[in-house]
Coordinates of C-alpha atoms in Angstrom, one line a residue:
M668 CA 86.3 -157.4 193.1
S669 CA 82.5 -156.8 192.0
S670 CA 84.2 -157.0 188.3
V671 CA 86.0 -160.6 189.2
I672 CA 82.6 -161.8 190.4
Y673 CA 80.7 -160.3 187.3
R674 CA 82.9 -162.0 185.0
Y675 CA 82.5 -165.2 186.7
G676 CA 78.8 -165.0 186.5
L677 CA 78.8 -164.1 182.9
K678 CA 81.4 -167.2 182.2
N679 CA 79.1 -169.6 183.8
D680 CA 75.6 -168.2 182.8
L681 CA 74.6 -166.8 186.2
V682 CA 72.1 -164.4 187.1
A683 CA 73.3 -160.9 189.2
A684 CA 71.1 -159.1 191.1
F685 CA 71.8 -155.4 191.2
S686 CA 71.4 -152.8 193.8
P687 CA 70.7 -149.1 193.5
I688 CA 72.4 -148.5 190.2
Q689 CA 70.4 -146.8 187.4
L690 CA 70.8 -148.9 184.0
E691 CA 67.4 -148.0 182.3
H692 CA 64.5 -149.6 184.2
H693 CA 66.8 -152.6 185.6
S694 CA 66.9 -151.3 189.3
L695 CA 66.5 -154.5 191.0
I696 CA 66.7 -153.7 194.7
R697 CA 66.1 -150.7 196.4
E698 CA 67.4 -150.2 199.8
D699 CA 68.8 -147.9 202.4
E700 CA 70.2 -147.4 205.9
T701 CA 67.2 -147.7 207.7
S702 CA 65.6 -150.3 205.9
E703 CA 64.9 -154.0 207.2
H704 CA 64.1 -155.0 203.8
Y705 CA 65.3 -154.8 200.6
I706 CA 62.3 -154.1 197.4
I707 CA 63.0 -156.8 195.3
Q708 CA 61.9 -156.6 191.7
T709 CA 61.3 -160.4 190.4
Y710 CA 60.1 -162.0 187.3
N711 CA 57.0 -163.9 187.0
C712 CA 58.1 -166.1 183.7
S713 CA 58.0 -169.7 184.6
D714 CA 61.6 -170.2 183.8
F715 CA 63.4 -167.5 185.5
P716 CA 65.9 -169.3 187.7
G717 CA 66.3 -166.8 190.6
Y718 CA 69.1 -164.5 191.5
N719 CA 73.0 -166.2 192.4
I720 CA 74.8 -163.5 192.7
L721 CA 75.0 -160.1 194.2
A722 CA 78.3 -158.0 193.8
S723 CA 77.1 -154.5 194.7
H724 CA 77.6 -151.7 197.4
I725 CA 74.9 -152.5 199.6
Y726 CA 73.9 -152.2 203.3
Y727 CA 74.4 -155.8 205.1
N728 CA 71.1 -157.3 205.6
R729 CA 71.2 -161.1 206.5
P730 CA 67.8 -161.9 206.2
A731 CA 67.0 -160.2 203.2
M732 CA 70.2 -161.3 201.0
E733 CA 69.1 -165.1 202.0
E734 CA 65.8 -164.7 200.7
L735 CA 67.6 -162.9 197.8
V736 CA 70.5 -165.4 196.7
K737 CA 70.0 -168.9 198.2
N738 CA 72.8 -170.9 200.2
A739 CA 75.1 -168.1 199.0
K740 CA 78.8 -167.3 200.3
Y741 CA 79.1 -164.1 201.9
V742 CA 82.5 -162.3 201.1
T743 CA 83.4 -158.4 201.4
I744 CA 86.6 -156.5 200.9
L745 CA 87.7 -153.5 203.3
R746 CA 90.4 -150.7 202.7
S747 CA 92.3 -148.9 205.3
P748 CA 90.2 -146.2 206.7
Y749 CA 93.0 -143.8 206.2
T750 CA 93.2 -144.5 202.4
H751 CA 89.5 -145.2 202.0
L752 CA 88.7 -141.8 203.0
K753 CA 91.6 -140.2 200.6
S754 CA 90.5 -142.6 197.9
D755 CA 86.7 -141.3 198.6
F756 CA 87.6 -137.9 198.7
Y757 CA 89.4 -137.6 195.3
F758 CA 87.7 -140.2 193.3
T759 CA 84.0 -138.4 194.0
G760 CA 85.3 -135.1 193.6
K761 CA 84.9 -133.6 197.3
Y762 CA 88.1 -131.9 196.7
L763 CA 86.2 -129.4 194.1
L764 CA 85.0 -128.2 197.2
F765 CA 88.3 -126.8 198.3
P766 CA 89.8 -124.8 195.2
N767 CA 92.3 -122.6 196.7
A768 CA 93.5 -125.2 199.5
I769 CA 97.2 -126.1 199.7
D770 CA 95.9 -129.6 200.9
P771 CA 92.1 -130.1 200.4
L772 CA 92.0 -133.2 202.2
E773 CA 93.5 -132.1 205.3
E774 CA 91.0 -128.8 205.5
F775 CA 87.8 -131.1 204.8
V776 CA 89.3 -133.6 207.6
T777 CA 89.7 -130.7 209.9
Y778 CA 86.2 -128.9 209.4
R779 CA 84.9 -132.5 210.2
Y780 CA 86.9 -132.8 213.3
K781 CA 86.1 -129.6 214.6
L782 CA 82.5 -130.8 214.3
F783 CA 83.4 -133.9 216.0
T784 CA 84.9 -132.1 218.8
E785 CA 83.0 -129.0 219.7
D786 CA 79.3 -130.9 219.4
S787 CA 79.2 -134.1 221.4
G788 CA 75.2 -134.5 220.4
Q789 CA 76.6 -134.8 216.7
R790 CA 79.3 -137.1 216.9
E791 CA 77.5 -140.0 215.3
T792 CA 76.6 -137.7 212.7
T793 CA 80.2 -136.3 211.9
A794 CA 82.3 -139.4 212.8
I795 CA 83.6 -141.3 209.9
Q796 CA 81.7 -144.7 210.0
H797 CA 81.4 -146.2 206.7
Y798 CA 82.2 -149.7 207.7
I799 CA 80.1 -149.7 210.8
R800 CA 77.2 -148.2 208.9
R801 CA 77.3 -150.7 206.1
F802 CA 77.4 -153.7 208.2
R803 CA 75.0 -152.0 210.6
L804 CA 76.9 -152.3 213.7
P805 CA 76.4 -150.4 217.0
M806 CA 77.3 -146.8 216.6
S807 CA 77.0 -146.6 220.3
G808 CA 78.3 -148.1 223.4
D809 CA 81.6 -149.4 225.0
S810 CA 84.7 -150.7 222.9
K811 CA 83.8 -154.2 224.1
E812 CA 79.9 -154.1 223.2
K813 CA 81.3 -152.9 219.5
L814 CA 84.2 -155.8 219.6
L815 CA 81.1 -158.5 220.3
A816 CA 79.0 -157.3 217.2
I817 CA 82.5 -157.3 215.3
E818 CA 83.2 -160.9 216.2
Q819 CA 79.5 -161.7 215.3
L820 CA 79.9 -160.3 211.8
D821 CA 83.1 -162.6 211.5
R822 CA 80.9 -165.3 212.3
E823 CA 78.7 -164.5 209.8
L824 CA 80.8 -163.6 206.8
D825 CA 82.8 -166.5 204.6
L826 CA 85.5 -164.0 203.5
V827 CA 86.9 -160.3 204.2
M828 CA 89.5 -159.4 202.0
L829 CA 91.4 -156.4 201.5
T830 CA 92.2 -153.9 199.5
E831 CA 95.8 -153.6 200.4
Y832 CA 96.7 -157.0 199.5
Y833 CA 93.9 -157.6 196.6
D834 CA 96.2 -160.8 194.9
E835 CA 96.6 -162.3 198.3
S836 CA 92.5 -161.6 198.7
L837 CA 91.7 -163.3 195.8
L838 CA 93.5 -166.6 196.2
L839 CA 91.6 -166.7 199.7
L840 CA 88.5 -166.1 197.4
K841 CA 89.8 -168.8 194.9
K842 CA 90.2 -171.4 197.9
L843 CA 86.8 -170.7 199.5
M844 CA 84.9 -170.8 196.0
C845 CA 86.9 -173.9 194.7
W846 CA 87.6 -171.5 191.2
D847 CA 90.5 -171.6 189.1
F848 CA 93.3 -169.2 188.4
E849 CA 91.4 -168.1 185.6
D850 CA 88.4 -167.1 187.5
I851 CA 90.4 -164.8 189.8
L852 CA 92.5 -162.8 186.6
Y853 CA 91.6 -159.1 186.7
H854 CA 92.7 -156.2 184.8
K855 CA 93.2 -152.8 187.2
M856 CA 91.0 -150.1 186.5
K857 CA 90.2 -146.4 187.5
V858 CA 93.3 -145.6 188.5
H859 CA 93.1 -141.7 189.6
K860 CA 95.5 -139.4 188.0
E861 CA 94.9 -136.3 189.8
Y862 CA 97.7 -135.5 192.2
Q863 CA 97.0 -135.8 195.6
P864 CA 99.0 -135.2 198.7
P865 CA 100.1 -137.5 201.2
L866 CA 98.0 -138.0 204.3
T867 CA 99.7 -135.5 206.7
Q868 CA 100.4 -136.5 210.5
K869 CA 97.9 -134.2 211.4
S870 CA 95.2 -135.5 209.2
I871 CA 96.2 -139.1 210.3
D872 CA 95.8 -138.1 213.8
M873 CA 92.0 -136.4 213.3
I874 CA 91.1 -139.5 211.4
T875 CA 92.0 -141.9 214.1
E876 CA 89.6 -140.1 216.6
L877 CA 86.9 -139.5 213.6
A878 CA 87.3 -143.2 212.2
A879 CA 88.2 -144.9 215.5
D880 CA 85.0 -147.5 215.0
D881 CA 86.1 -148.1 211.4
I882 CA 89.8 -148.9 212.3
Q883 CA 88.5 -151.3 215.2
C884 CA 86.6 -153.0 212.4
Y885 CA 89.4 -152.9 210.0
N886 CA 92.4 -153.9 212.5
Y887 CA 90.1 -157.1 213.5
F888 CA 89.6 -158.3 210.0
N889 CA 93.2 -157.5 209.3
E890 CA 94.1 -159.6 211.9
T891 CA 92.1 -162.4 210.9
F892 CA 93.1 -162.2 207.2
W893 CA 96.5 -162.7 208.0
K894 CA 95.4 -166.0 210.2
R895 CA 93.6 -167.2 207.6
I896 CA 96.8 -167.0 205.2
E897 CA 98.8 -169.0 208.0
N898 CA 96.1 -171.6 207.7
Y899 CA 95.8 -171.8 204.0
D900 CA 95.2 -175.4 202.4
G901 CA 98.4 -175.5 200.1
D902 CA 101.6 -173.8 199.6
F903 CA 100.4 -169.9 199.7
E904 CA 103.5 -168.2 198.0
A905 CA 103.9 -170.6 195.4
D906 CA 100.0 -170.3 193.9
L907 CA 100.9 -166.4 194.6
K908 CA 103.7 -166.6 192.4
T909 CA 101.9 -168.7 189.8
F910 CA 98.6 -165.9 190.0
H911 CA 101.3 -163.3 189.4
S912 CA 102.8 -165.1 186.4
L913 CA 99.6 -165.3 184.9
L914 CA 98.2 -161.9 185.5
D915 CA 101.5 -160.6 183.9
D916 CA 100.4 -163.1 180.8
V917 CA 97.1 -162.3 180.1
N918 CA 97.7 -158.5 180.7
N919 CA 100.4 -158.6 178.2
I920 CA 98.3 -160.8 175.2
C921 CA 95.0 -158.4 175.9
K922 CA 96.7 -154.9 176.5
Y923 CA 97.6 -154.6 172.6
G924 CA 94.0 -154.0 171.3
N925 CA 93.0 -157.7 171.5
E926 CA 89.2 -157.9 170.6
T927 CA 88.7 -161.4 171.6
S928 CA 85.6 -161.8 173.9
Y929 CA 87.7 -162.9 176.8
C930 CA 89.7 -159.6 176.4
Q931 CA 86.7 -157.4 176.0
L932 CA 85.5 -158.6 179.7
L933 CA 88.6 -158.6 180.8
F934 CA 89.4 -155.0 180.5
G935 CA 85.6 -154.5 180.9
D936 CA 85.0 -152.2 183.9
A937 CA 82.4 -153.1 186.4
D938 CA 79.6 -150.8 184.7
Y939 CA 80.6 -152.8 181.2
L940 CA 80.0 -156.0 182.8
R941 CA 77.2 -155.1 184.5
R942 CA 75.3 -154.2 181.3
K943 CA 76.5 -157.2 179.9
S944 CA 74.6 -159.0 182.5
L945 CA 71.7 -157.4 182.0
E946 CA 71.5 -158.5 178.3
K947 CA 70.2 -161.7 179.8
Y948 CA 67.1 -159.9 181.3
E949 CA 65.4 -159.2 178.1
K950 CA 64.1 -162.9 178.0
W951 CA 62.3 -162.5 181.4
I952 CA 60.3 -159.4 180.5
C953 CA 56.9 -161.3 180.1

């Protein structure tokens, strides 16, 4: 998703802010899970226009975000906690910690589940709460209190996309932002080629307990996602068909070594697009 945002920013000469990524000296924002404020690098040049976009992994902090990017739309993307855990486990190399395991992920989940069930005092630290922590939702309290917090988050966000329905999500983003089809075209990146055993039922059952709060959050926004499609202004299926046709066309044009600037941006991953976005900062170092 960030690649789509950065690509739009480059096309429209927008200024992107960056969360804690290390690109030379350009770590523009520093924050952590408990901080109430961002530490923001600003430029004193009189012609610095301010930031237009923030498309990074960062903890949700509405007051600080409103200070950073004025009059912004707030969009995020979620993935099923089951497949999110699996993807993160293999992509970050955690599976290398279990070199002799037939199913490294199941062994990892079993270890976390053992800690989770045997020590109630460590439940908040051993539970899998990626979305709960990122959105600063309550980690304690009953399900009703947690649901109220999720509903409040829903009122604050303009769009919650779903990884499993990425193309459908991009159509909703296009509609929200009044963009053209060209603005949401993309090329799939970072396909993990290591063999990944499918999730076993044992792992699924343990993750259901470990990630209960994340699952509640995901299920809520999964439901609102389809309601949004039902209320889509236009012919959603026709637009989706058009989008798929355009995706096929542009990927076929660009995949055979086409060196145009458009194809370079389309095939560039998020790191490449961040670096391209950073080039404009040089003129504001004064």
